[in-house]
Amino acid sequence: MASSLTTFTDEARIALDTLSGRATGLFSPSLRLGVTGLSRAGKTVFISAFVHNLIHGGRLPLFEAQKSGRIARAFLEQQPDDAVPRFQYEDHIAALVNDRAWPDSTRAISELRLTIEYESASGWSRMFSSGKLSVDIVDYPGEWLLDLPLLGKSFADFSREAFEMAVLPVREDLSPAWRALSAEIDPNADADEMTARRLAESFAAYLKACKLDERALSTLPPGRFLMPGDLEGSPALTFAPLAGLGDKRPRPGSLHAMMDRRYEAYKTHVVKPFFREHITRLDRQIVLIDAMQALNAGPGAMADLERAVTEILSCFRPGRGSFLTDLFSRRIDRILVAATKADHLHHESHDRLQAIVRRLADRAVARANFTGADVDVVAMAAVRATREGTVKQGRETLPVIIGTPIAGEKINGETFDGKTETAIFPGDLPENIDAVFDISGPDHKQDAVDPAIRFVRFRPPKLERTAEGVTLSLPHIRLDRALQFLIGDHLA
C-alpha cells in the first residue's frame, strides 16, 4: 500500500530530503525512531522512560551496551527539525516522578533527540566509528497513521466501508443516530453548510463512542475527527460518509460534491504531508497497543485491533537497501509491536499476553502482505506501577499485584481514593488464545477473558532512593528488551 501513497513528485522530494539528511549523518550518525500507538497505549510514558533510563543509567540487563558498561553517557540535544514541536520530556518526567500522575496523552506530532556516547564492542569499529549515535524519537498518534489508507480510496470507497463497519455487531448499537440522520439526507440535494455540519458532528460522535473504554475499538478514521487540533471547525473536517452513492459522479453544487471535495482536501492538506514529511523518514518503529483494554472489551475489539495493526503495517516502507539506495530512500528494517501495561498482570500471565500479541502481529503481517523488515513482539511496561506478592485465601496461595489504584477506580463496589495501596488478584489470561479472537459466538460483545480478571489503573510508583539519597530510575518490565531490539545493533 505504501507505494501507492505518493506521486513521482513526492518521491523526488523525499529523495532530496533523505540525501540531505544522509549527508549530515556522515559526520553525526543518527537513527530516526517512530513511536506510535492508539490512544492510551502509553506512547508518552514509553518515550519518557526510554530517555530517563538511558540518561540515569537505569537497570537494563537485556540492553547489551548498557550491561557491558560501554555507554559513557546519554544526554538530550536540540532536535534537527525546528518546525516540529519538542516532546516535553521534562514536564512528563515531573508528572511521573514528582506528582505520581500519568502524563497527558499524545495529541499531535512531537520530536526529541537523545544522543548516546558509547564505546564499540569491536576494535575494528572503534577505529572508524565516532562512538556517538543520535536517536531522533518521533512521537505521533496512531489515529493519524490509520488515515494513510484513505490516500488510496475515493470518497465513495470511504463511504461504503464506513457504513459496512458501522453495522458490525460490535458497532451496530453505537451508530444508529448517525445512520438514521444519513438516511434522511439526499446526497444529490443542494450543498448546505448546516447539513454538512450536522452529519460531521453525528459521525464524530459515533467514532468517539467506539473509542470509549467499554468498546475499545481501534479502526476509526479519519483520525483528526478524534484529535482535530488546530483544524477543528475547518471545512477539511466538516464532512462525513454518505449512503447509497454508487459509482455516479457527484452533481456540481450538490451535497455529494461538497463532501467529496472536502474529503479530497483532507487527504491533500492533512494526510499526505504527514506521510511525506514524517513516515517516509523513519528507520525503526515501535507500535504500542493496549491489548488489555481490547481483551476486556471482547473478541470484537480484538478483531478491530488486529485490523488496525494490519492497516498500520501496510503504511510503512519496510526493507533493507544497499548503500546507494539508502542515500535516497529510508526504509524501516525493524518494527516492534509491544503490548503495554504488563504490570497489570502477574508475571505468570506475561507469556500468554505475549502469545496473544504474537498471534495478532503474525496475522496482521500476513494480511498486510508485509515483508522486508524484522517484526518482533513484547509484553512490557515502560513504567512499572505495581510489584508482585502472594496472599493466603483459605488453603490457596494466590499471586497478587500490589499498587496504588488511581482515584475513582472500583473493584467489587469499593472505590479507591488514589492514596491507599492495595493487593489485587488480577486473574489469569486464558491458556487457549483462540478464544480471544473468536467472534463466531452468539454475542460478540461478551468478554473474551475470564470475568474475574481485573484490569485496574494504578498510579505511577514512588521511586526508590539509595542510602545517599539518590533517586533511582523508573522501574519497568522488558523496556531493556525493547531497547536492544530497536537500537542495540547500532551500538555494537
Short mmCIF file of C-alpha atoms in Angstrom, two decimals:
data_model
loop_
_atom_site.label_atom_id
_atom_site.label_comp_id
_atom_site.label_asym_id
_atom_site.label_seq_id
_atom_site.Cartn_x
_atom_site.Cartn_y
_atom_site.Cartn_z
CA MET A 1 0.00 0.00 0.00
CA ALA A 2 2.81 2.43 0.85
CA SER A 3 3.91 2.56 -2.78
CA SER A 4 0.50 3.93 -3.79
CA LEU A 5 0.56 6.79 -1.29
CA THR A 6 2.94 9.09 -3.17
CA THR A 7 3.37 10.59 -6.61
CA PHE A 8 6.57 10.90 -8.63
CA THR A 9 6.92 14.48 -7.35
CA ASP A 10 6.50 13.30 -3.76
CA GLU A 11 9.21 10.68 -4.27
CA ALA A 12 11.58 13.29 -5.71
CA ARG A 13 11.09 15.49 -2.65
CA ILE A 14 11.56 12.52 -0.33
CA ALA A 15 14.81 11.59 -2.13
CA LEU A 16 16.19 15.13 -1.77
CA ASP A 17 15.25 15.26 1.91
CA THR A 18 16.84 11.86 2.52
CA LEU A 19 20.03 12.75 0.66
CA SER A 20 20.37 15.93 2.71
CA GLY A 21 19.87 14.00 5.95
CA ARG A 22 22.35 11.31 4.95
CA ALA A 23 24.99 13.93 4.14
CA THR A 24 24.66 15.37 7.63
CA GLY A 25 24.72 11.89 9.12
CA LEU A 26 28.16 11.12 7.67
CA PHE A 27 29.66 13.23 10.42
CA SER A 28 26.92 12.82 13.03
CA PRO A 29 25.25 9.36 12.80
CA SER A 30 21.56 9.36 13.64
CA LEU A 31 18.64 6.96 13.78
CA ARG A 32 15.01 8.06 13.43
CA LEU A 33 12.74 6.03 15.71
CA GLY A 34 8.99 6.31 15.23
CA VAL A 35 6.81 5.76 18.30
CA THR A 36 3.12 5.27 17.66
CA GLY A 37 0.09 3.55 19.09
CA LEU A 38 -3.58 4.17 19.56
CA SER A 39 -4.75 6.42 22.37
CA ARG A 40 -3.92 5.31 25.94
CA ALA A 41 -1.38 2.76 24.69
CA GLY A 42 1.40 4.58 26.57
CA LYS A 43 3.46 6.41 23.91
CA THR A 44 4.31 9.36 26.15
CA VAL A 45 5.23 7.08 29.04
CA PHE A 46 7.39 4.86 26.79
CA ILE A 47 9.43 7.78 25.45
CA SER A 48 9.84 9.31 28.89
CA ALA A 49 11.02 6.00 30.38
CA PHE A 50 13.27 5.30 27.36
CA VAL A 51 15.10 8.60 27.83
CA HIS A 52 15.09 8.59 31.65
CA ASN A 53 16.62 5.12 31.95
CA LEU A 54 19.41 5.90 29.47
CA ILE A 55 20.26 9.29 30.96
CA HIS A 56 20.18 7.99 34.54
CA GLY A 57 21.77 4.60 33.93
CA GLY A 58 18.68 2.54 34.61
CA ARG A 59 18.57 -1.17 35.32
CA LEU A 60 18.64 -2.59 31.79
CA PRO A 61 20.16 -6.10 31.95
CA LEU A 62 18.99 -7.11 28.46
CA PHE A 63 20.31 -3.93 26.82
CA GLU A 64 23.79 -5.16 25.94
CA ALA A 65 25.60 -1.83 25.54
CA GLN A 66 24.43 -0.72 28.98
CA LYS A 67 25.03 -4.10 30.63
CA SER A 68 28.62 -4.27 29.35
CA GLY A 69 29.39 -0.74 30.52
CA ARG A 70 30.06 0.59 27.03
CA ILE A 71 27.73 3.59 27.29
CA ALA A 72 29.70 6.59 28.52
CA ARG A 73 26.72 8.93 28.77
CA ALA A 74 23.37 9.81 27.22
CA PHE A 75 22.04 13.34 27.01
CA LEU A 76 19.43 15.47 25.27
CA GLU A 77 20.33 17.76 22.38
CA GLN A 78 18.41 20.16 20.18
CA GLN A 79 16.26 18.28 17.71
CA PRO A 80 17.04 18.69 13.99
CA ASP A 81 13.51 19.70 12.91
CA ASP A 82 12.75 23.20 14.16
CA ALA A 83 9.21 23.18 12.73
CA VAL A 84 8.15 20.13 14.79
CA PRO A 85 7.05 20.65 18.43
CA ARG A 86 9.52 19.33 21.00
CA PHE A 87 8.49 16.35 23.11
CA GLN A 88 8.21 17.89 26.57
CA TYR A 89 10.28 15.29 28.36
CA GLU A 90 10.94 17.37 31.46
CA ASP A 91 7.23 18.05 32.05
CA HIS A 92 6.32 14.40 31.60
CA ILE A 93 9.04 13.19 33.98
CA ALA A 94 7.95 15.73 36.58
CA ALA A 95 4.40 14.35 36.36
CA LEU A 96 5.61 10.74 36.71
CA VAL A 97 8.24 11.23 39.42
CA ASN A 98 7.04 14.20 41.47
CA ASP A 99 3.26 14.03 41.10
CA ARG A 100 2.94 10.28 40.55
CA ALA A 101 0.49 11.09 37.76
CA TRP A 102 0.42 9.77 34.23
CA PRO A 103 1.35 12.49 31.72
CA ASP A 104 -1.11 13.80 29.15
CA SER A 105 -1.64 11.65 26.06
CA THR A 106 -0.15 12.38 22.65
CA ARG A 107 -2.36 14.85 20.78
CA ALA A 108 -0.04 15.79 17.93
CA ILE A 109 3.37 15.00 16.50
CA SER A 110 6.48 15.84 18.54
CA GLU A 111 10.19 15.04 18.48
CA LEU A 112 13.17 14.66 20.80
CA ARG A 113 16.87 13.99 20.16
CA LEU A 114 18.77 11.75 22.57
CA THR A 115 22.49 11.39 21.91
CA ILE A 116 24.39 8.36 23.20
CA GLU A 117 28.19 8.29 23.52
CA TYR A 118 29.49 4.73 23.62
CA GLU A 119 32.48 2.50 23.00
CA SER A 120 32.06 -0.04 20.24
CA ALA A 121 32.43 -3.70 21.21
CA SER A 122 34.62 -4.22 18.13
CA GLY A 123 38.15 -2.91 17.93
CA TRP A 124 37.76 -2.55 14.16
CA SER A 125 34.63 -0.43 14.61
CA ARG A 126 36.37 1.74 17.20
CA MET A 127 38.88 2.75 14.53
CA PHE A 128 36.21 4.08 12.14
CA SER A 129 33.25 4.98 14.36
CA SER A 130 32.85 8.18 16.35
CA GLY A 131 31.19 6.19 19.13
CA LYS A 132 28.26 8.57 19.06
CA LEU A 133 24.66 7.98 17.97
CA SER A 134 21.79 10.45 17.96
CA VAL A 135 18.35 8.87 18.28
CA ASP A 136 15.64 11.17 16.94
CA ILE A 137 12.44 9.98 18.60
CA VAL A 138 9.32 10.93 16.63
CA ASP A 139 6.08 10.65 18.60
CA TYR A 140 2.81 10.66 16.68
CA PRO A 141 -0.77 9.44 17.26
CA GLY A 142 -1.67 6.08 15.76
CA GLU A 143 -5.04 7.53 14.80
CA TRP A 144 -3.22 9.72 12.26
CA LEU A 145 -1.42 6.72 10.83
CA LEU A 146 -4.73 4.96 10.25
CA ASP A 147 -5.65 7.81 7.90
CA LEU A 148 -2.96 6.83 5.40
CA PRO A 149 -5.03 4.09 3.68
CA LEU A 150 -7.51 6.85 2.76
CA LEU A 151 -4.98 8.11 0.20
CA GLY A 152 -5.79 5.10 -1.98
CA LYS A 153 -9.57 5.36 -1.57
CA SER A 154 -12.18 7.55 -3.25
CA PHE A 155 -14.91 9.26 -1.25
CA ALA A 156 -17.35 6.61 -2.46
CA ASP A 157 -15.00 3.83 -1.24
CA PHE A 158 -14.58 5.57 2.12
CA SER A 159 -18.36 5.98 2.48
CA ARG A 160 -19.15 2.38 1.59
CA GLU A 161 -16.56 0.99 4.04
CA ALA A 162 -17.71 3.31 6.82
CA PHE A 163 -21.30 2.06 6.57
CA GLU A 164 -20.15 -1.57 6.35
CA MET A 165 -18.12 -1.14 9.55
CA ALA A 166 -20.97 0.69 11.32
CA VAL A 167 -23.27 -2.34 11.15
CA LEU A 168 -20.76 -4.85 12.53
CA PRO A 169 -22.09 -6.39 15.77
CA VAL A 170 -19.50 -4.60 17.92
CA ARG A 171 -20.52 -1.19 16.46
CA GLU A 172 -24.15 -1.56 15.46
CA ASP A 173 -25.61 -0.18 18.68
CA LEU A 174 -23.25 2.84 18.60
CA SER A 175 -24.09 4.08 15.11
CA PRO A 176 -27.92 4.27 14.76
CA ALA A 177 -28.18 8.04 15.29
CA TRP A 178 -25.64 8.78 12.57
CA ARG A 179 -27.06 6.15 10.20
CA ALA A 180 -30.60 7.44 10.72
CA LEU A 181 -29.53 11.02 10.01
CA SER A 182 -27.69 9.90 6.87
CA ALA A 183 -30.74 8.00 5.64
CA GLU A 184 -32.80 11.20 5.80
CA ILE A 185 -30.45 13.16 3.55
CA ASP A 186 -30.34 13.14 -0.23
CA PRO A 187 -26.70 13.30 -1.42
CA ASN A 188 -27.90 14.90 -4.66
CA ALA A 189 -29.59 17.81 -2.85
CA ASP A 190 -28.01 21.25 -2.97
CA ALA A 191 -24.95 21.71 -0.77
CA ASP A 192 -25.83 23.11 2.64
CA GLU A 193 -23.30 24.04 5.33
CA MET A 194 -25.57 23.25 8.30
CA THR A 195 -26.44 19.83 6.89
CA ALA A 196 -22.75 19.07 6.39
CA ARG A 197 -22.04 20.20 9.94
CA ARG A 198 -24.81 18.04 11.45
CA LEU A 199 -23.58 14.99 9.57
CA ALA A 200 -19.95 15.59 10.55
CA GLU A 201 -20.83 16.08 14.23
CA SER A 202 -23.02 12.96 14.30
CA PHE A 203 -20.32 10.88 12.59
CA ALA A 204 -17.65 12.19 15.01
CA ALA A 205 -19.88 11.36 17.99
CA TYR A 206 -20.19 7.77 16.71
CA LEU A 207 -16.40 7.48 16.35
CA LYS A 208 -15.88 8.82 19.88
CA ALA A 209 -18.37 6.29 21.26
CA CYS A 210 -16.39 3.50 19.58
CA LYS A 211 -13.27 4.70 21.35
CA LEU A 212 -14.68 4.59 24.89
CA ASP A 213 -13.24 2.04 27.32
CA GLU A 214 -16.34 -0.16 27.19
CA ARG A 215 -15.87 -0.83 23.47
CA ALA A 216 -12.15 -0.02 22.97
CA LEU A 217 -12.27 -0.05 19.16
CA SER A 218 -9.22 0.97 17.16
CA THR A 219 -10.01 1.42 13.45
CA LEU A 220 -11.63 4.86 13.48
CA PRO A 221 -10.59 7.03 10.52
CA PRO A 222 -10.48 9.93 9.88
CA GLY A 223 -8.10 10.35 12.82
CA ARG A 224 -8.42 14.13 13.05
CA PHE A 225 -12.11 13.73 13.86
CA LEU A 226 -10.92 12.40 17.22
CA MET A 227 -7.88 14.69 17.51
CA PRO A 228 -8.69 17.79 15.44
CA GLY A 229 -6.05 20.14 16.88
CA ASP A 230 -5.98 23.48 15.07
CA LEU A 231 -8.18 22.04 12.28
CA GLU A 232 -11.28 22.00 14.48
CA GLY A 233 -14.20 23.64 12.70
CA SER A 234 -12.41 23.81 9.34
CA PRO A 235 -14.12 22.64 6.11
CA ALA A 236 -11.47 19.90 5.85
CA LEU A 237 -13.05 18.31 8.95
CA THR A 238 -16.67 19.12 8.12
CA PHE A 239 -17.55 16.10 6.02
CA ALA A 240 -18.98 12.63 6.61
CA PRO A 241 -19.67 9.44 4.65
CA LEU A 242 -22.86 9.42 2.58
CA ALA A 243 -25.11 6.42 1.98
CA GLY A 244 -26.02 4.90 -1.38
CA LEU A 245 -23.52 6.75 -3.58
CA GLY A 246 -22.77 4.01 -6.09
CA ASP A 247 -20.33 4.94 -8.87
CA LYS A 248 -22.09 8.09 -10.06
CA ARG A 249 -20.14 11.33 -10.35
CA PRO A 250 -21.47 14.00 -7.99
CA ARG A 251 -23.68 16.71 -9.43
CA PRO A 252 -21.86 20.08 -9.28
CA GLY A 253 -23.19 22.13 -6.37
CA SER A 254 -24.65 19.08 -4.59
CA LEU A 255 -24.02 17.91 -1.03
CA HIS A 256 -22.25 14.89 -2.53
CA ALA A 257 -19.88 17.20 -4.45
CA MET A 258 -19.20 19.26 -1.30
CA MET A 259 -18.37 16.18 0.79
CA ASP A 260 -16.24 14.69 -1.97
CA ARG A 261 -14.24 17.92 -2.30
CA ARG A 262 -13.67 18.23 1.44
CA TYR A 263 -12.63 14.60 1.72
CA GLU A 264 -10.04 15.14 -1.02
CA ALA A 265 -8.87 18.34 0.73
CA TYR A 266 -8.41 16.35 3.94
CA LYS A 267 -6.20 13.86 2.12
CA THR A 268 -4.22 16.56 0.27
CA HIS A 269 -3.62 19.01 3.10
CA VAL A 270 -3.61 16.75 6.16
CA VAL A 271 -2.84 13.13 5.37
CA LYS A 272 -0.31 13.30 2.54
CA PRO A 273 2.03 15.88 4.17
CA PHE A 274 2.11 13.77 7.35
CA PHE A 275 3.17 10.71 5.36
CA ARG A 276 5.73 12.53 3.21
CA GLU A 277 7.33 14.62 5.97
CA HIS A 278 7.39 12.07 8.78
CA ILE A 279 6.60 8.42 7.97
CA THR A 280 8.95 8.19 4.98
CA ARG A 281 11.86 9.44 7.12
CA LEU A 282 11.77 6.66 9.73
CA ASP A 283 14.43 3.98 10.23
CA ARG A 284 12.88 1.99 13.08
CA GLN A 285 9.37 1.80 14.54
CA ILE A 286 7.61 0.66 17.69
CA VAL A 287 3.82 0.19 17.65
CA LEU A 288 2.34 0.24 21.17
CA ILE A 289 -1.04 -1.40 21.72
CA ASP A 290 -3.33 -1.57 24.74
CA ALA A 291 -4.22 -5.23 24.34
CA MET A 292 -5.54 -5.32 27.91
CA GLN A 293 -8.33 -2.87 27.12
CA ALA A 294 -9.25 -4.79 23.97
CA LEU A 295 -9.26 -8.07 25.90
CA ASN A 296 -11.65 -6.53 28.41
CA ALA A 297 -13.98 -5.42 25.61
CA GLY A 298 -14.13 -8.84 23.92
CA PRO A 299 -13.35 -10.62 20.63
CA GLY A 300 -14.93 -7.85 18.54
CA ALA A 301 -12.47 -5.33 19.96
CA MET A 302 -9.57 -7.75 19.43
CA ALA A 303 -10.60 -8.24 15.78
CA ASP A 304 -10.77 -4.48 15.36
CA LEU A 305 -7.33 -4.08 16.95
CA GLU A 306 -5.94 -6.66 14.52
CA ARG A 307 -7.49 -4.72 11.64
CA ALA A 308 -5.86 -1.53 12.92
CA VAL A 309 -2.41 -3.14 13.25
CA THR A 310 -2.80 -4.55 9.72
CA GLU A 311 -3.53 -1.10 8.31
CA ILE A 312 -0.67 0.44 10.30
CA LEU A 313 1.84 -2.10 8.97
CA SER A 314 0.60 -1.64 5.41
CA CYS A 315 1.51 2.07 5.58
CA PHE A 316 5.19 1.61 6.45
CA ARG A 317 8.04 1.26 3.98
CA PRO A 318 9.78 -1.95 5.05
CA GLY A 319 13.06 -3.30 3.76
CA ARG A 320 16.81 -3.11 3.70
CA GLY A 321 18.52 -1.16 0.98
CA SER A 322 22.05 -1.00 -0.37
CA PHE A 323 24.49 1.81 0.37
CA LEU A 324 23.43 3.58 -2.82
CA THR A 325 19.65 3.24 -2.41
CA ASP A 326 19.87 4.25 1.25
CA LEU A 327 21.23 7.64 0.16
CA PHE A 328 17.88 8.48 -1.45
CA SER A 329 15.29 6.44 0.43
CA ARG A 330 14.81 5.40 4.03
CA ARG A 331 13.31 2.01 4.83
CA ILE A 332 12.12 0.64 8.15
CA ASP A 333 14.06 -2.54 8.82
CA ARG A 334 12.79 -3.30 12.34
CA ILE A 335 9.31 -2.97 13.84
CA LEU A 336 8.40 -3.89 17.40
CA VAL A 337 4.76 -4.49 18.33
CA ALA A 338 4.54 -4.00 22.09
CA ALA A 339 1.63 -4.82 24.39
CA THR A 340 1.82 -2.29 27.20
CA LYS A 341 0.68 -2.43 30.84
CA ALA A 342 2.09 -5.89 31.51
CA ASP A 343 2.41 -4.76 35.14
CA HIS A 344 -1.39 -5.08 35.41
CA LEU A 345 -0.90 -8.87 35.30
CA HIS A 346 1.15 -11.24 37.41
CA HIS A 347 4.28 -12.38 35.58
CA GLU A 348 2.75 -15.87 35.24
CA SER A 349 0.41 -14.41 32.57
CA HIS A 350 3.05 -12.40 30.70
CA ASP A 351 3.88 -15.26 28.32
CA ARG A 352 0.19 -15.60 27.47
CA LEU A 353 -0.13 -11.87 26.82
CA GLN A 354 2.90 -12.03 24.57
CA ALA A 355 1.46 -15.08 22.76
CA ILE A 356 -1.76 -13.15 22.13
CA VAL A 357 0.19 -10.24 20.67
CA ARG A 358 2.33 -12.62 18.61
CA ARG A 359 -0.81 -14.16 17.12
CA LEU A 360 -2.24 -10.71 16.40
CA ALA A 361 1.00 -9.44 14.83
CA ASP A 362 1.57 -12.57 12.72
CA ARG A 363 -1.94 -12.40 11.31
CA ALA A 364 -1.60 -8.67 10.66
CA VAL A 365 1.75 -9.21 8.88
CA ALA A 366 0.18 -11.88 6.67
CA ARG A 367 -2.90 -9.79 5.89
CA ALA A 368 -0.82 -6.69 5.12
CA ASN A 369 1.49 -8.72 2.84
CA PHE A 370 4.28 -7.14 4.85
CA THR A 371 7.81 -8.28 4.02
CA GLY A 372 11.35 -6.96 4.21
CA ALA A 373 11.56 -5.95 7.88
CA ASP A 374 12.10 -7.86 11.11
CA VAL A 375 8.93 -7.79 13.22
CA ASP A 376 9.08 -8.77 16.89
CA VAL A 377 6.64 -8.59 19.78
CA VAL A 378 6.98 -7.99 23.51
CA ALA A 379 4.73 -7.72 26.55
CA MET A 380 6.11 -4.81 28.55
CA ALA A 381 5.51 -1.93 30.92
CA ALA A 382 7.69 1.10 30.22
CA VAL A 383 6.96 2.24 33.78
CA ARG A 384 6.09 -0.49 36.26
CA ALA A 385 3.34 0.74 38.58
CA THR A 386 3.00 -2.46 40.63
CA ARG A 387 5.06 -5.07 42.41
CA GLU A 388 4.22 -8.72 42.99
CA GLY A 389 3.35 -10.67 46.10
CA THR A 390 1.20 -13.52 47.42
CA VAL A 391 -1.79 -13.70 49.75
CA LYS A 392 -3.42 -16.61 51.57
CA GLN A 393 -7.06 -17.33 50.76
CA GLY A 394 -8.12 -20.37 52.72
CA ARG A 395 -5.77 -23.14 51.71
CA GLU A 396 -4.81 -21.37 48.50
CA THR A 397 -1.86 -19.04 47.98
CA LEU A 398 -2.78 -16.51 45.31
CA PRO A 399 -0.30 -14.45 43.26
CA VAL A 400 -1.22 -10.75 43.50
CA ILE A 401 -0.05 -7.39 42.22
CA ILE A 402 0.37 -4.54 44.69
CA GLY A 403 -0.01 -0.88 43.83
CA THR A 404 -1.99 2.31 44.37
CA PRO A 405 -5.14 2.40 42.22
CA ILE A 406 -5.98 5.75 40.64
CA ALA A 407 -8.67 7.72 42.48
CA GLY A 408 -12.10 6.59 41.35
CA GLU A 409 -11.12 3.07 40.30
CA LYS A 410 -13.56 0.42 41.54
CA ILE A 411 -13.36 -3.26 42.45
CA ASN A 412 -16.32 -5.18 43.86
CA GLY A 413 -18.09 -2.00 44.87
CA GLU A 414 -15.02 -0.47 46.57
CA THR A 415 -13.92 2.91 45.23
CA PHE A 416 -10.27 3.82 45.72
CA ASP A 417 -9.04 7.22 46.89
CA GLY A 418 -5.77 7.35 44.93
CA LYS A 419 -3.69 7.16 48.13
CA THR A 420 -4.24 3.68 49.52
CA GLU A 421 -2.05 0.82 48.36
CA THR A 422 -3.83 -2.47 47.81
CA ALA A 423 -3.16 -6.04 46.72
CA ILE A 424 -5.23 -7.32 43.79
CA PHE A 425 -5.54 -10.80 42.33
CA PRO A 426 -5.83 -9.93 38.63
CA GLY A 427 -6.71 -13.44 37.44
CA ASP A 428 -5.13 -15.34 34.57
CA LEU A 429 -5.31 -14.90 30.83
CA PRO A 430 -6.77 -17.93 29.02
CA GLU A 431 -4.43 -20.75 28.05
CA ASN A 432 -6.32 -21.19 24.78
CA ILE A 433 -5.70 -17.90 22.99
CA ASP A 434 -8.01 -18.90 20.11
CA ALA A 435 -10.95 -17.79 22.27
CA VAL A 436 -9.54 -14.26 22.37
CA PHE A 437 -10.03 -13.90 18.60
CA ASP A 438 -13.23 -15.95 18.21
CA ILE A 439 -16.02 -13.65 17.03
CA SER A 440 -18.30 -16.50 15.96
CA GLY A 441 -20.12 -16.71 19.28
CA PRO A 442 -23.73 -15.59 19.74
CA ASP A 443 -22.69 -12.31 21.38
CA HIS A 444 -19.54 -10.70 20.06
CA LYS A 445 -19.50 -8.20 22.88
CA GLN A 446 -19.05 -10.83 25.58
CA ASP A 447 -15.73 -10.68 27.40
CA ALA A 448 -13.02 -12.79 25.80
CA VAL A 449 -11.32 -13.35 29.15
CA ASP A 450 -12.45 -14.64 32.50
CA PRO A 451 -14.75 -12.00 34.00
CA ALA A 452 -12.86 -12.49 37.26
CA ILE A 453 -9.82 -10.84 35.71
CA ARG A 454 -9.46 -7.29 37.00
CA PHE A 455 -7.61 -4.68 34.98
CA VAL A 456 -7.26 -1.70 37.30
CA ARG A 457 -5.41 1.52 36.54
CA PHE A 458 -2.64 2.28 39.03
CA ARG A 459 -0.73 5.44 39.85
CA PRO A 460 2.96 5.61 38.86
CA PRO A 461 5.26 4.14 41.54
CA LYS A 462 7.01 6.03 44.27
CA LEU A 463 10.66 5.91 43.23
CA GLU A 464 13.17 4.28 45.50
CA ARG A 465 16.14 6.22 46.87
CA THR A 466 19.62 4.96 47.73
CA ALA A 467 21.21 5.40 51.15
CA GLU A 468 22.89 8.51 49.72
CA GLY A 469 19.51 9.98 48.78
CA VAL A 470 19.89 9.43 45.02
CA THR A 471 16.59 8.75 43.24
CA LEU A 472 16.74 5.56 41.17
CA SER A 473 15.49 5.33 37.58
CA LEU A 474 11.94 4.41 36.67
CA PRO A 475 11.21 0.67 37.12
CA HIS A 476 9.96 -1.23 34.09
CA ILE A 477 9.16 -4.62 32.60
CA ARG A 478 11.17 -5.55 29.48
CA LEU A 479 11.96 -1.98 28.43
CA ASP A 480 15.55 -3.21 28.09
CA ARG A 481 14.48 -5.88 25.63
CA ALA A 482 12.68 -3.25 23.55
CA LEU A 483 15.78 -1.02 23.53
CA GLN A 484 18.00 -3.89 22.46
CA PHE A 485 15.78 -4.72 19.50
CA LEU A 486 15.27 -1.11 18.41
CA ILE A 487 18.76 0.40 18.75
CA GLY A 488 21.11 -2.26 20.16
CA ASP A 489 22.72 -3.16 16.82
CA HIS A 490 23.67 0.49 16.21
CA LEU A 491 25.66 0.49 19.47
CA ALA A 492 27.53 -2.77 18.76
#
